[in-house]
Amino acid sequence: MTTQHTAAQQSTGAEPATSAQAAAESGLQEAAAQAIASSQPAASGPAASGAASPRTGIQQLPMSKAINLGLHRAMADDDRVLMMGEDIGTLGGVFRVTEGLKRDFGGKRVLDTPLAESGIVGTAIGLAMRGYRPVCEIQFDGFVFPGFDQITSQLAKLTYRHGGAQSFPIVIRIPYGGHIGAVEHHQESPEAYFAHTAGLRVVSPATPNEAYWMIQDAIASDDPVVFMEPKSRYWQKAPVDFDERSAPMHRSQVVREGADATLVGHGAMVSMMLQAAEIAEQEGTSLEVVDLRSLSPIDYAPLLESVRKTGRLIVCQEAPGNVSVGSEVAATIAEQAFYSLEAPVLRVSGFDTPFPPAKLESLYLPDADRILEAVDRALAY
Amino acid sequence: MPYTEATIRLLSPEGKPVETADNERFRQVIDTLSEERLQDFHRHMVAIRAFDVEAANLQRQGQMALWVPSMGQEAAQVGSAFAARPQDHIFPSYREHVVARIRGVDIMRIIEMMRGLSHGGWDPADHGNFHLYTLVIGSQALHATGYAMGIGLDGACGTGDPERDVAVLVYFGDGATSQGDVSEALVFAASYQTPQVFFVQNNQWAISVPVSTQSRVPLYRRGDGFGIPGTQVDGNDVLAAYAVSLLALDEARNGDGPRLIEAVTYRVGAHTTSDDPTKYRTADEHNTWLARDPIQRYEAFLRDRGASDAYFEEVRSEAADLAADTRRRTLALGTPKLDAIFDHVYSEPHSGLEAQRAWLKQYEAQMEAGA
Ligand SMILES: Cc1ncc(C[n+]2csc(CCOP(=O)(O)OP(=O)(O)O)c2C)c(N)n1
Ligand SMILES: [Mg+2]
């Protein structure tokens, strides 16, 4: 296995054309057979083991790097973990989230695929049937839709259709959301489609530390996980604790305590809500902030506890509000905490329009002011 | 070597005429061209390169979120664009700036898109039947095919009148050929024998992924299994690109069914201004292609035909004017009106959206009053 890795690395390093070729020629099947037959982790080549020695302590890192290290660790821990996607190998992904993985694990485990999202997800399903644990990168949110059928009609339903006889441990990583001033199809928040689809787990980290641990949880899950990466948060550094696991990926958590109202959201919206809470504090209003982290399933317990304390809830999201994750949260809280509420649950969302041209995004995307305006309305009840 | 024995070429990389038995019918097309038309090819290639360089500068200076360079692909684009007749419909991907210009679209519209002011916003009917850019790879192939099916249903091709018969020309890249949408478009086109030309610009790369990952056989043969005849052309030879496109479009317009063209070319610049090609391709490769530059090749050809220094100077100064004009107009671009985000989401009024428009208006007024 060691020599195979080296061979794959050499051929793919010298000639970028051959990553798919190497995968085909050197025999994924053979690798699979070995991986399944052997209890020994196969990723024990010098490069793999050297780079895989887990980091320790606490380091300041951007989220892109934290996910990169989480992927690295998952690949080192389990040789059935594969990376698939467009430009993820030689280039290391357009956001560099997979940087160095091809170097360390070879072109057989880090596949620069042909340009086809349906192809990526559909073949990941076949690879999962063969015992692999593929992690698929979708280059940008707006490009997941050519793969939508494979994700929603196939991947989401296959465990059910097999009566549980097979599981599909596939992670679909999607950089999503706005605030980066990009052109059309590069700033969308499509999480509701996936949360709406039974059979998919959907999570979204808000910080580098959460991202580092949650990506490993997602890969370890035997179910398909849609892993939504808030791309506007890729670059800001924050501490990553390599020794202490964060809460499991499906837990929501209070990230700031307060008394007057609760803000809840996920992904990039968490830092926006914290910013709003900071401003509110200066104005004498105490806001509690809950990071949802998981969009399917949703962990309501911490949120219910918070709302029972504050009596007011403002749900915040970049996605359009109509039939959104925020709608579901609002409905559930109204159902389960009705007698604790002192104001209607309010939603602050993107408008129900296509994502506009970037010069208008600051108007489209909820900012701290929009959140605080809703807080004022809730407090006025 | 991306070229094959089947590659149609009329000019050598040094700009010398190439005469073979295989290219004879294409040479005949070129023989009909006026000197003025031959110069038009050149003027457009030089102008768009100057525009392209200036647009990339403007992007670096923060005037645009992104620029998508077309450098190196001028001959493939200019040749094919001039081959289309005014009544034809063009479905671009996102790198065909000069095709837009040739069809009469103000190329500021493309700057506006990359600046984040619009998603396109022009009506193809008033803009040379040049449809909107499509950023989702390969999708436009199906739209083009559907449009061509409509032409067939209307009996607007194959009447034998080349002034009235309509064809469709759709552009996409080597990477796009892997998308299901493109294969499905080929199936539909063959099935309905649509009047259309699939024009693949094989610029060797889909961002960092080489064409060898997308196809093990030359892309001009991609149509074979679908029953769509394909031709490979040297995409850095504007005369060959023109002649091959012209004959394919004539056949399509004439009701002979769809055609596929692979233009072998090279993306000399980065994929976009966000990309760093040194991460995945070699300087050697880059230099090899610089030596095949389409503009130098064509200039050598024009010079041999007697084009004067004064002519070249005039073309260069026109191009410099376009670049300067582009800079001036970019710096003068305003901001969009605020509630434009709600405009044209639907053709007919939508109650939910109108409520949000009203809410935003009131919110903005309130913020202004508070500020
Ligand atoms: C469906 C979809 N997936 C991914 C992308 C991201 N992307 C933009 S351009 C590109 C490569 C396209 O290559 P090619 O078709 O060869 O065209 P070129 O850019 O070389 O002109 C990719 C992967 C996209 N725009 N759409
Ligand atoms: Mg290409």
PDB file of C-alpha atoms in Angstrom, chain B residues 124 171 187 241 340 347:
ATOM      1  CA  PRO B 124     -31.015  39.335 -26.847  1.00  0.00           C
ATOM      2  CA  TYR B 171     -20.176  28.091 -26.945  1.00  0.00           C
ATOM      3  CA  VAL B 187     -28.828  13.801 -27.642  1.00  0.00           C
ATOM      4  CA  ALA B 241     -12.026  29.189 -37.262  1.00  0.00           C
ATOM      5  CA  ALA B 340     -33.706  46.842  -7.835  1.00  0.00           C
ATOM      6  CA  SER B 347     -43.184  39.021 -14.852  1.00  0.00           C
TER       7      SER B 347
END
